[in-house]
Short mmCIF file of C-alpha atoms in Angstrom, two decimals:
data_model
loop_
_atom_site.label_atom_id
_atom_site.label_comp_id
_atom_site.label_asym_id
_atom_site.label_seq_id
_atom_site.Cartn_x
_atom_site.Cartn_y
_atom_site.Cartn_z
CA MET I 37 66.78 66.18 32.47
CA LYS I 38 63.98 68.70 32.89
CA ALA I 39 64.77 72.05 31.30
CA LEU I 40 63.08 75.32 30.41
CA LEU I 41 63.94 77.56 27.49
CA LEU I 42 63.10 81.26 27.36
CA PRO I 43 63.91 81.95 23.70
CA LEU I 44 65.31 85.07 22.11
CA ASP I 45 62.04 85.59 20.22
CA GLU I 46 59.10 83.67 18.76
CA ARG I 47 60.68 82.69 15.43
CA PRO I 48 61.05 78.94 14.72
CA CYS I 49 64.87 79.10 14.85
CA ASN I 50 64.72 80.27 18.46
CA ARG I 51 61.57 78.63 19.77
CA VAL I 52 60.96 75.52 17.63
CA PHE I 53 64.40 74.24 16.60
CA PRO I 54 65.47 73.49 20.22
CA GLN I 55 62.21 71.60 20.74
CA MET I 56 62.83 69.56 17.58
CA ILE I 57 66.26 68.56 18.87
CA ALA I 58 65.02 67.76 22.39
CA ALA I 59 62.18 65.63 20.97
CA ASP I 60 64.72 63.01 19.86
CA SER I 61 66.23 62.73 23.35
CA ASP I 62 65.34 62.15 27.00
CA ILE I 63 65.12 65.91 27.70
CA GLU I 64 61.78 67.24 28.96
CA LEU I 65 61.83 70.77 27.54
CA SER I 66 59.31 73.46 28.48
CA VAL I 67 58.95 76.56 26.27
CA PRO I 68 56.45 79.42 26.71
CA ASP I 69 53.60 79.68 24.22
CA SER I 70 54.38 82.04 21.36
CA GLU I 71 51.38 84.19 22.37
CA ILE I 72 53.24 85.58 25.40
CA LEU I 73 56.54 86.04 23.55
CA GLY I 74 55.45 89.08 21.60
CA ARG I 75 55.79 89.43 17.85
CA LYS I 76 58.69 90.92 15.95
CA LYS I 77 59.02 94.54 17.18
CA THR I 78 56.17 94.18 19.67
CA PRO I 79 57.71 93.18 23.03
CA SER I 80 56.53 90.20 25.06
CA HIS I 81 54.46 90.42 28.23
CA THR I 82 56.98 90.73 31.08
CA GLU I 83 54.52 89.79 33.83
CA GLU I 84 53.42 86.62 32.03
CA ILE I 85 57.02 85.65 31.25
CA ASN I 86 58.00 86.07 34.91
CA ALA I 87 55.00 84.07 36.08
CA TYR I 88 55.86 81.27 33.67
CA LEU I 89 59.46 81.14 34.91
CA LYS I 90 58.39 81.06 38.56
CA ASP I 91 55.79 78.35 37.92
CA HIS I 92 58.42 76.07 36.37
CA ALA I 93 61.48 76.90 38.48
CA GLY I 94 60.75 74.29 41.15
CA HIS I 95 60.45 71.47 38.60
CA CYS I 96 63.53 72.17 36.44
CA ASP I 97 67.12 71.04 36.58
CA SER I 98 68.22 73.77 34.16
CA MET I 99 66.94 76.99 32.59
CA ILE I 100 68.25 78.41 29.33
CA LEU I 101 67.30 82.10 29.35
CA SER I 102 67.55 84.88 26.80
CA VAL I 103 68.39 88.00 28.83
CA ASP I 104 67.25 90.13 25.87
CA GLN I 105 63.83 88.50 26.16
CA LEU I 106 63.82 89.08 29.91
CA LEU I 107 64.94 92.72 29.71
CA TYR I 108 63.42 94.10 26.53
CA GLY I 109 60.81 91.56 25.46
CA GLY I 110 62.77 90.11 22.56
CA LEU I 111 65.62 90.67 20.13
CA LEU I 112 64.11 93.45 18.00
CA PRO I 113 62.65 95.34 20.99
CA SER I 114 66.23 95.47 22.37
CA ARG I 115 67.16 97.61 19.34
CA ILE I 116 64.28 100.09 19.43
CA HIS I 117 63.27 100.53 23.10
CA HIS I 118 63.32 103.88 24.97
CA GLN I 119 63.62 102.50 28.52
CA ASP I 120 66.26 103.74 30.92
CA LYS I 121 68.84 101.63 32.70
CA GLU I 122 67.13 101.69 36.12
CA GLU I 123 63.80 100.57 34.70
CA LEU I 124 65.37 97.70 32.79
CA GLU I 125 67.46 96.49 35.73
CA LYS I 126 64.26 95.66 37.62
CA ASN I 127 63.47 92.99 35.01
CA LEU I 128 66.60 91.05 36.01
CA GLU I 129 65.47 90.63 39.61
CA VAL I 130 63.26 87.65 38.76
CA LEU I 131 66.49 85.62 38.44
CA LYS I 132 67.11 86.01 42.18
CA GLU I 133 63.58 84.76 42.88
CA LEU I 134 64.13 81.69 40.68
CA LYS I 135 67.22 80.74 42.68
CA LYS I 136 65.26 81.13 45.93
CA ILE I 137 62.50 78.88 44.60
CA ASN I 138 65.04 76.24 43.55
CA PRO I 139 68.59 76.76 44.92
CA SER I 140 69.91 73.83 42.85
CA LEU I 141 68.57 75.29 39.60
CA LYS I 142 71.27 75.97 37.01
CA ILE I 143 70.74 79.09 34.91
CA TYR I 144 72.44 79.23 31.51
CA ALA I 145 71.90 82.72 30.09
CA PHE I 146 72.72 84.54 26.87
CA GLN I 147 72.62 88.25 26.06
CA CYS I 148 73.48 89.83 22.73
CA ILE I 149 75.80 92.71 22.07
CA MET I 150 73.61 95.06 20.03
CA ARG I 151 74.39 94.70 16.35
CA CYS I 152 75.04 97.46 13.78
CA PRO I 153 74.15 96.15 10.31
CA GLN I 154 75.85 97.55 7.21
CA TYR I 155 72.71 98.19 5.18
CA SER I 156 69.91 100.75 5.31
CA SER I 157 66.69 99.02 6.38
CA SER I 158 64.26 99.57 9.24
CA GLU I 159 62.87 96.02 9.02
CA GLU I 160 64.68 95.02 12.23
CA GLU I 161 66.08 98.38 13.38
CA PRO I 162 64.76 101.84 14.37
CA ASP I 163 62.72 103.64 11.70
CA TYR I 164 65.55 106.02 10.82
CA TYR I 165 67.77 103.09 9.88
CA GLU I 166 65.82 102.96 6.60
CA GLN I 167 67.53 106.20 5.52
CA TYR I 168 70.69 106.35 7.62
CA GLY I 169 71.59 102.73 8.39
CA HIS I 170 74.61 102.45 6.13
CA GLU I 171 75.85 105.86 7.25
CA ILE I 172 75.54 104.89 10.92
CA PHE I 173 77.52 101.71 10.27
CA ARG I 174 80.24 103.45 8.27
CA HIS I 175 80.57 106.28 10.80
CA GLY I 176 81.10 103.79 13.62
CA TRP I 177 83.41 101.60 11.54
CA LEU I 178 85.63 104.47 10.37
CA GLN I 179 85.74 106.21 13.75
CA ASP I 180 86.74 102.98 15.50
CA LYS I 181 89.43 102.24 12.91
CA LYS I 182 90.70 105.83 13.22
CA ASN I 183 91.03 105.51 16.99
CA ARG I 184 92.73 102.14 16.82
CA GLU I 185 94.91 102.23 13.71
CA GLY I 186 94.41 105.46 11.81
CA LEU I 187 92.73 106.06 8.44
CA SER I 188 93.92 106.50 4.90
CA GLU I 189 93.36 109.84 3.21
CA GLU I 190 90.41 108.40 1.32
CA GLU I 191 88.86 107.03 4.52
CA GLU I 192 89.32 110.40 6.26
CA LYS I 193 87.40 112.06 3.42
CA GLU I 194 84.61 109.49 3.70
CA LEU I 195 84.33 109.98 7.47
CA SER I 196 84.09 113.76 7.17
CA SER I 197 81.48 113.46 4.41
CA ILE I 198 79.01 111.37 6.44
CA GLN I 199 76.02 113.46 7.50
CA ILE I 200 73.66 112.06 10.14
CA PRO I 201 71.18 114.29 12.04
CA ALA I 202 72.38 114.91 15.61
CA GLU I 203 69.15 113.69 17.21
CA ILE I 204 69.47 110.35 15.41
CA CYS I 205 73.06 109.92 16.61
CA ARG I 206 71.98 110.75 20.17
CA ASP I 207 69.11 108.25 20.11
CA TYR I 208 71.22 105.45 18.63
CA GLU I 209 74.23 105.96 20.86
CA LYS I 210 72.12 106.39 24.01
CA ARG I 211 70.43 103.05 23.39
CA ARG I 212 73.77 101.39 22.79
CA SER I 213 75.07 102.91 26.01
CA THR I 214 72.04 101.65 27.95
CA ASN I 215 72.30 98.16 26.48
CA ILE I 216 76.02 97.80 27.21
CA ALA I 217 75.35 98.94 30.79
CA LEU I 218 72.81 96.10 31.04
CA ASN I 219 75.43 93.69 29.69
CA GLU I 220 77.64 94.84 32.57
CA ARG I 221 74.79 94.36 35.06
CA THR I 222 74.26 90.81 33.86
CA LEU I 223 77.94 90.12 34.47
CA GLU I 224 77.34 91.09 38.11
CA TYR I 225 74.63 88.40 38.30
CA LEU I 226 77.12 85.92 36.88
CA GLN I 227 79.80 87.02 39.35
CA ASN I 228 77.38 86.64 42.28
CA GLY I 229 76.35 83.11 41.25
CA ILE I 230 72.77 83.90 40.26
CA ILE I 231 73.66 83.01 36.68
CA ASP I 232 75.81 79.89 36.31
CA PHE I 233 77.06 80.37 32.75
CA LEU I 234 76.73 83.25 30.28
CA VAL I 235 77.14 83.59 26.52
CA ILE I 236 77.42 87.03 24.92
CA PRO I 237 76.92 86.42 21.19
CA GLN I 238 77.61 88.88 18.39
CA ASP I 239 74.91 89.14 15.74
CA ASP I 240 76.22 90.26 12.30
CA SER I 241 79.60 91.24 13.70
CA SER I 242 82.41 93.22 12.04
CA PRO I 243 86.10 93.81 12.95
CA TYR I 244 85.48 97.54 13.52
CA GLY I 245 82.55 99.71 14.53
CA TYR I 246 79.99 100.11 17.27
CA THR I 247 79.63 96.38 17.96
CA ALA I 248 83.40 95.87 18.08
CA ILE I 249 83.76 98.80 20.50
CA ASP I 250 81.14 97.31 22.83
CA GLN I 251 82.75 93.89 22.57
CA LYS I 252 86.08 95.31 23.78
CA LYS I 253 84.34 96.87 26.80
CA ILE I 254 82.70 93.57 27.71
CA LEU I 255 85.88 91.55 27.24
CA LYS I 256 87.73 93.95 29.54
CA SER I 257 84.99 93.68 32.18
CA ILE I 258 85.02 89.88 31.98
CA GLU I 259 88.77 89.87 32.52
CA GLU I 260 88.63 92.32 35.43
CA ARG I 261 85.93 90.23 37.12
CA HIS I 262 87.86 86.97 36.44
CA LEU I 263 84.86 85.43 34.69
CA GLN I 264 86.66 83.93 31.69
CA ASN I 265 85.78 80.37 32.71
CA ARG I 266 82.07 81.12 33.07
CA THR I 267 81.31 83.25 30.04
CA MET I 268 82.02 83.25 26.30
CA VAL I 269 81.88 85.97 23.62
CA TYR I 270 81.73 84.90 19.97
CA PRO I 271 79.74 85.40 16.71
CA GLY I 272 76.22 84.00 16.66
CA ALA I 273 72.73 84.62 18.02
CA ASP I 274 69.85 82.44 16.86
CA GLU I 275 71.62 79.15 17.62
CA VAL I 276 72.71 80.00 21.19
CA GLY I 277 69.59 78.59 22.84
CA MET I 278 70.41 75.21 21.28
CA SER I 279 74.08 75.47 22.27
CA LEU I 280 73.27 76.19 25.92
CA LEU I 281 70.64 73.45 26.00
CA THR I 282 73.43 71.10 24.87
CA ARG I 283 75.79 72.39 27.56
CA ALA I 284 73.10 71.88 30.21
CA CYS I 285 72.50 68.35 28.91
CA ASN I 286 76.20 67.45 28.88
CA GLU I 287 76.73 68.78 32.40
CA TYR I 288 73.64 66.91 33.62
CA ARG I 289 74.93 63.70 32.00
CA GLN I 290 78.45 64.45 33.30
CA GLN I 291 79.99 64.01 29.87
CA SER I 292 82.13 65.94 27.40
CA PRO I 293 81.79 64.51 23.86
CA ALA I 294 84.94 64.47 21.70
CA VAL I 295 84.57 66.16 18.28
CA TYR I 296 86.84 65.73 15.28
CA PRO I 297 86.31 68.25 12.44
CA PHE I 298 87.42 67.96 8.83
CA TYR I 299 86.85 70.45 6.01
CA ALA I 300 85.94 70.26 2.33
CA SER I 301 88.84 72.53 1.36
CA VAL I 302 92.37 73.21 2.59
CA ASN I 303 91.54 76.90 2.99
CA GLY I 304 88.32 76.22 4.88
CA PRO I 305 89.56 76.67 8.46
CA SER I 306 91.04 80.10 7.69
CA ILE I 307 88.15 81.55 5.66
CA ILE I 308 86.22 84.40 7.32
CA PRO I 309 82.51 83.78 6.58
CA LEU I 310 80.06 86.47 5.57
CA TYR I 311 78.49 88.31 8.55
CA GLU I 312 81.24 87.15 10.91
CA ASP I 313 84.53 88.63 12.11
CA ARG I 314 86.86 85.66 12.49
CA GLU I 315 88.12 82.53 10.74
CA MET I 316 85.89 79.45 10.57
CA TYR I 317 88.13 77.36 12.81
CA GLU I 318 88.24 80.04 15.51
CA SER I 319 84.45 80.08 15.62
CA LEU I 320 84.45 76.28 15.66
CA LYS I 321 86.56 76.27 18.83
CA SER I 322 84.07 78.55 20.60
CA HIS I 323 81.01 76.61 19.48
CA VAL I 324 82.47 73.28 20.56
CA MET I 325 83.52 74.71 23.94
CA VAL I 326 80.20 76.36 24.71
CA THR I 327 78.37 73.04 24.38
CA GLY I 328 80.72 71.41 26.87
CA ALA I 329 82.36 69.25 24.21
CA HIS I 330 86.05 69.23 23.22
CA LEU I 331 88.13 68.78 20.07
CA SER I 332 90.02 65.53 19.61
CA SER I 333 91.72 63.25 17.10
CA GLU I 334 89.62 61.18 14.73
CA GLU I 335 90.53 57.99 16.60
CA LYS I 336 89.16 59.28 19.92
CA ALA I 337 86.18 61.19 18.54
CA ASP I 338 82.60 60.54 19.57
CA ILE I 339 81.41 62.78 16.71
CA ILE I 340 82.93 63.35 13.28
CA LEU I 341 82.05 66.89 12.17
CA ALA I 342 82.17 67.27 8.40
CA VAL I 343 82.37 70.99 7.54
CA ASN I 344 81.37 71.95 4.02
CA CYS I 345 83.14 75.25 3.32
CA PRO I 346 84.05 77.56 0.43
CA GLY I 347 87.22 77.16 -1.61
CA LYS I 348 88.55 80.66 -0.95
CA PHE I 349 85.73 82.99 0.11
CA MET I 350 82.03 82.75 0.88
CA GLN I 351 79.16 83.77 -1.40
CA GLU I 352 75.42 83.95 -0.82
CA SER I 353 73.68 80.66 -1.63
CA PHE I 354 71.44 82.37 -4.18
CA ALA I 355 74.31 84.02 -6.09
CA LYS I 356 73.61 83.54 -9.80
CA ALA I 357 77.28 82.96 -10.70
CA LYS I 358 79.27 80.69 -8.40
CA ASP I 359 82.93 81.65 -8.09
CA SER I 360 85.34 79.17 -9.69
CA SER I 361 87.09 78.66 -6.33
CA TYR I 362 84.11 76.55 -5.22
CA SER I 363 85.30 73.89 -7.66
CA ALA I 364 89.00 74.69 -8.17
CA ASP I 365 89.85 75.08 -4.47
CA ARG I 366 87.38 72.60 -2.97
CA ASN I 367 87.18 68.88 -3.67
CA LEU I 368 83.54 67.99 -3.05
CA MET I 369 83.85 64.42 -4.34
CA TRP I 370 86.65 63.75 -1.84
CA PHE I 371 84.55 65.32 0.91
CA VAL I 372 81.56 63.08 0.12
CA SER I 373 83.80 60.02 -0.10
CA GLU I 374 85.22 60.79 3.34
CA ILE I 375 81.71 61.16 4.78
CA GLU I 376 80.74 57.83 3.23
CA ARG I 377 83.85 56.07 4.52
CA LYS I 378 83.38 57.33 8.06
CA ILE I 379 79.68 56.37 8.10
CA GLN I 380 80.54 52.86 6.82
CA GLU I 381 83.09 52.57 9.65
CA GLY I 382 80.23 53.12 12.10
CA LYS I 383 81.21 56.68 13.05
CA LYS I 384 78.66 59.24 14.23
CA VAL I 385 78.89 61.80 11.41
CA ALA I 386 77.33 65.29 11.52
CA LEU I 387 77.34 67.67 8.54
CA CYS I 388 77.77 71.43 8.92
CA ASP I 389 76.88 72.89 5.50
CA SER I 390 78.64 76.28 5.60
CA ALA I 391 79.83 76.65 2.02
CA TYR I 392 77.40 79.52 1.45
CA ALA I 393 75.63 82.13 3.54
CA ASN I 394 71.84 81.95 3.84
CA GLY I 395 71.30 78.51 2.40
CA GLY I 396 72.63 75.01 1.86
CA ASP I 397 74.69 73.49 -0.95
CA ARG I 398 72.41 71.71 -3.45
CA GLN I 399 75.34 70.03 -5.19
CA LEU I 400 76.53 68.45 -1.95
CA ILE I 401 73.06 67.26 -0.99
CA GLU I 402 72.53 65.65 -4.39
CA LEU I 403 75.85 63.77 -4.15
CA LEU I 404 74.97 62.49 -0.67
CA ASP I 405 71.47 61.58 -1.84
CA GLN I 406 72.85 59.55 -4.73
CA LYS I 407 74.83 57.52 -2.21
CA GLU I 408 71.81 57.33 0.14
CA LEU I 409 73.75 58.78 3.05
CA LEU I 410 71.46 61.61 4.17
CA ASP I 411 69.33 59.54 6.55
CA ARG I 412 72.48 58.14 8.14
CA LEU I 413 73.72 61.56 9.29
CA PHE I 414 73.31 62.40 12.97
CA ALA I 415 72.82 66.08 12.16
CA TYR I 416 72.53 68.38 9.16
CA ALA I 417 71.96 72.12 8.76
CA GLY I 418 72.84 74.85 6.27
CA TRP I 419 70.90 77.95 7.26
CA ASN I 420 71.71 81.65 7.61
CA THR I 421 75.24 82.23 8.95
CA ASN I 422 78.09 79.79 9.46
CA CYS I 423 77.68 80.03 13.24
CA ASN I 424 73.90 79.54 13.10
CA THR I 425 74.47 76.33 11.17
CA LEU I 426 77.42 75.20 13.29
CA GLY I 427 75.58 75.60 16.58
CA THR I 428 72.56 73.68 15.28
CA VAL I 429 74.63 70.75 14.02
CA LEU I 430 76.76 70.47 17.16
CA SER I 431 73.65 70.49 19.34
CA GLN I 432 71.72 67.93 17.32
CA SER I 433 74.67 65.53 17.13
CA GLN I 434 75.40 65.64 20.87
CA ILE I 435 71.90 65.52 22.30
CA THR I 436 70.51 62.68 20.16
CA ASN I 437 71.85 59.17 19.67
CA VAL I 438 69.91 58.16 16.55
CA PRO I 439 69.85 59.78 13.09
CA PRO I 440 67.07 62.41 13.33
CA ILE I 441 65.35 61.71 10.01
CA ARG I 442 62.51 64.22 10.38
CA ASN I 443 64.89 67.02 11.38
CA THR I 444 67.21 66.25 8.46
CA VAL I 445 64.29 66.36 6.02
CA TYR I 446 63.07 69.62 7.58
CA ARG I 447 66.50 71.22 7.16
CA ILE I 448 66.83 70.09 3.54
CA LEU I 449 63.39 71.49 2.71
CA GLU I 450 64.13 74.86 4.28
CA ASP I 451 67.90 75.34 4.02
CA VAL I 452 68.62 73.80 0.62
CA PHE I 453 65.39 74.15 -1.33
CA TYR I 454 63.75 77.24 0.14
CA GLN I 455 66.61 79.45 1.32
CA ALA I 456 69.09 78.73 -1.46
CA GLU I 457 66.75 78.45 -4.45
CA ILE I 458 63.01 78.92 -4.09
CA ARG I 459 63.04 82.09 -2.00
CA MET I 460 64.69 84.43 -4.49
CA ASP I 461 62.97 82.85 -7.49
CA ILE I 462 59.58 83.64 -5.94
CA VAL I 463 60.75 87.15 -4.99
CA GLU I 464 61.97 87.92 -8.50
CA ASN I 465 59.53 86.01 -10.69
CA VAL I 466 56.29 85.45 -8.76
CA LEU I 467 55.63 88.24 -6.26
CA PRO I 468 55.80 91.14 -8.77
CA GLY I 469 53.08 89.55 -10.89
CA MET I 470 50.91 89.20 -7.78
CA GLY I 471 51.47 92.85 -6.83
CA LEU I 472 53.41 91.73 -3.74
CA SER I 473 56.94 92.25 -2.41
CA TYR I 474 59.53 90.71 -0.06
CA TYR I 475 58.00 92.40 3.00
CA ASP I 476 54.41 92.96 1.88
CA PHE I 477 52.03 90.10 1.08
CA LYS I 478 48.88 92.25 1.48
CA ASP I 479 45.96 89.82 1.86
CA ARG I 480 47.62 87.01 -0.09
CA GLU I 481 50.01 85.50 2.45
CA THR I 482 48.24 82.15 2.25
CA ASP I 483 48.79 82.08 -1.51
CA VAL I 484 52.51 82.69 -1.02
CA GLU I 485 52.68 79.92 1.60
CA ARG I 486 50.96 77.43 -0.71
CA GLU I 487 53.36 78.36 -3.53
CA ILE I 488 56.31 77.61 -1.27
CA GLU I 489 54.77 74.32 -0.13
CA ASN I 490 54.22 73.13 -3.70
CA ARG I 491 57.75 74.02 -4.71
CA VAL I 492 59.58 72.40 -1.78
CA VAL I 493 57.50 69.23 -2.18
CA LYS I 494 58.30 69.13 -5.90
CA GLU I 495 62.03 69.39 -5.21
CA TYR I 496 61.91 66.84 -2.40
CA GLU I 497 60.15 64.27 -4.56
CA LYS I 498 63.11 64.32 -6.95
CA MET I 499 65.31 62.84 -4.21
CA ASN I 500 66.04 59.22 -3.36
CA LEU I 501 65.45 60.26 0.25
CA SER I 502 61.77 60.94 -0.52
CA LYS I 503 61.24 57.32 -1.61
CA LYS I 504 62.45 56.03 1.76
CA HIS I 505 60.88 58.83 3.82
CA PRO I 506 57.85 60.24 1.94
CA LEU I 507 56.22 63.46 3.08
CA LYS I 508 52.75 62.85 4.43
CA LYS I 509 51.91 66.46 5.27
CA ILE I 510 53.53 69.87 5.07
CA GLU I 511 52.26 73.26 6.20
CA VAL I 512 54.33 76.40 5.63
CA TYR I 513 53.82 79.64 7.54
CA MET I 514 55.56 83.02 7.56
CA PRO I 515 56.40 83.89 11.19
CA TRP I 516 57.42 87.51 10.49
CA HIS I 517 55.31 87.94 7.34
CA ARG I 518 58.32 88.28 5.07
CA MET I 519 60.29 86.05 2.71
CA PHE I 520 63.48 85.75 4.76
CA GLU I 521 62.41 82.81 6.93
CA ILE I 522 59.62 80.27 6.97
CA GLY I 523 58.20 77.93 9.57
CA MET I 524 56.99 74.43 8.74
CA HIS I 525 54.90 71.66 10.22
CA ILE I 526 55.91 68.44 8.49
CA THR I 527 54.89 64.83 8.95
CA LEU I 528 56.65 61.86 7.35
CA GLN I 529 54.84 58.69 6.41
#
């Protein structure tokens, strides 16, 4: 299959991870150079993006397209732009041209519902979010809950006490109104057959608030247009490119892999993860469906999906004190034994490490390493949100038919060592002494990158896995010049 991916932005999770997965398969995947994709809040070059799409349309079986990239020039530009609806609608018209160039081309698109984070920070939002972000979130959350269910006396007092300048409210709500109108316009393209399948993911979703309000509007429009079989709305964002690449691959191969999930704790399926609005098993259904796979019994399964989950509720991976429910309400030794048994039976086992938010589970990885099972997994991930991890693991396990050793090592280096442990240790104990901070490396970014390299290599060399698959070379870079995520070029001996 020949496919093209227009990613959500230039970060490795959106641009590089799909290429890593495709590299272990028969997929020929084209992705635009990062130079034309913009950088962070700087939008991409629309003319160059359109030219790239047109140049490749005649040679592709499938295109996986971020509508946010097409409309606004990336994810962050979609949250800070000042364009009007009519101007933005013109950017969608290239999709009609692609279908004219290649009428048999299948277009799998995804378009986010604009998020409303709970915290005050302008790192990924408009400048005023630095001061009023939490207030904007709470105002939307409380007002939505009031309209739907009513508020307690305490909540009424909180709502009336929130003070946000009128011009800020107008700017924020106008942009949300414009963006939801563009979501509606994209549904018209789906209805008219220009787009073949559409995902509308929710980034950092919540049961109430601005994002929930917009989600209800979109769900109603989908139902009125009878598009339920051709679109999906669920929590996620940075993994959707991989999920749709998997759907395109499965449809091209005319297959629907059978997936059997099992969890590390009894409560796992019903736990609501951090940064998401529904139970783990509900999200699992959506993520399996969007790839074109289906759930099945263990006996009929093509893929065994082992889901590492909390015992009762989810914590951040870097939390200094782990809640006792992680041991009392989760049997990790049983979970590892089940993984081992299924691998020894010749099953294709994939591991979704969603016990914590923003990082993998070191205890689990060490247990699997002791049994030398890591390089026998057909997929592993444990990064950011539950849905980010889930989408990555489902894609890797369906697209490839051999254990992807390099990808597993990459994920352990970043998800387990960097995200869960090294990141915050450097932030708290190294950067202050260098006169640096989480978002400001001054002229010493290279020094920070080398520090991270040395630390992840040191941790990796403690593992049995490193004896079988030694690191030959590693190069760390900071795609958005901050500590949250890293990119890596790694080579195994």
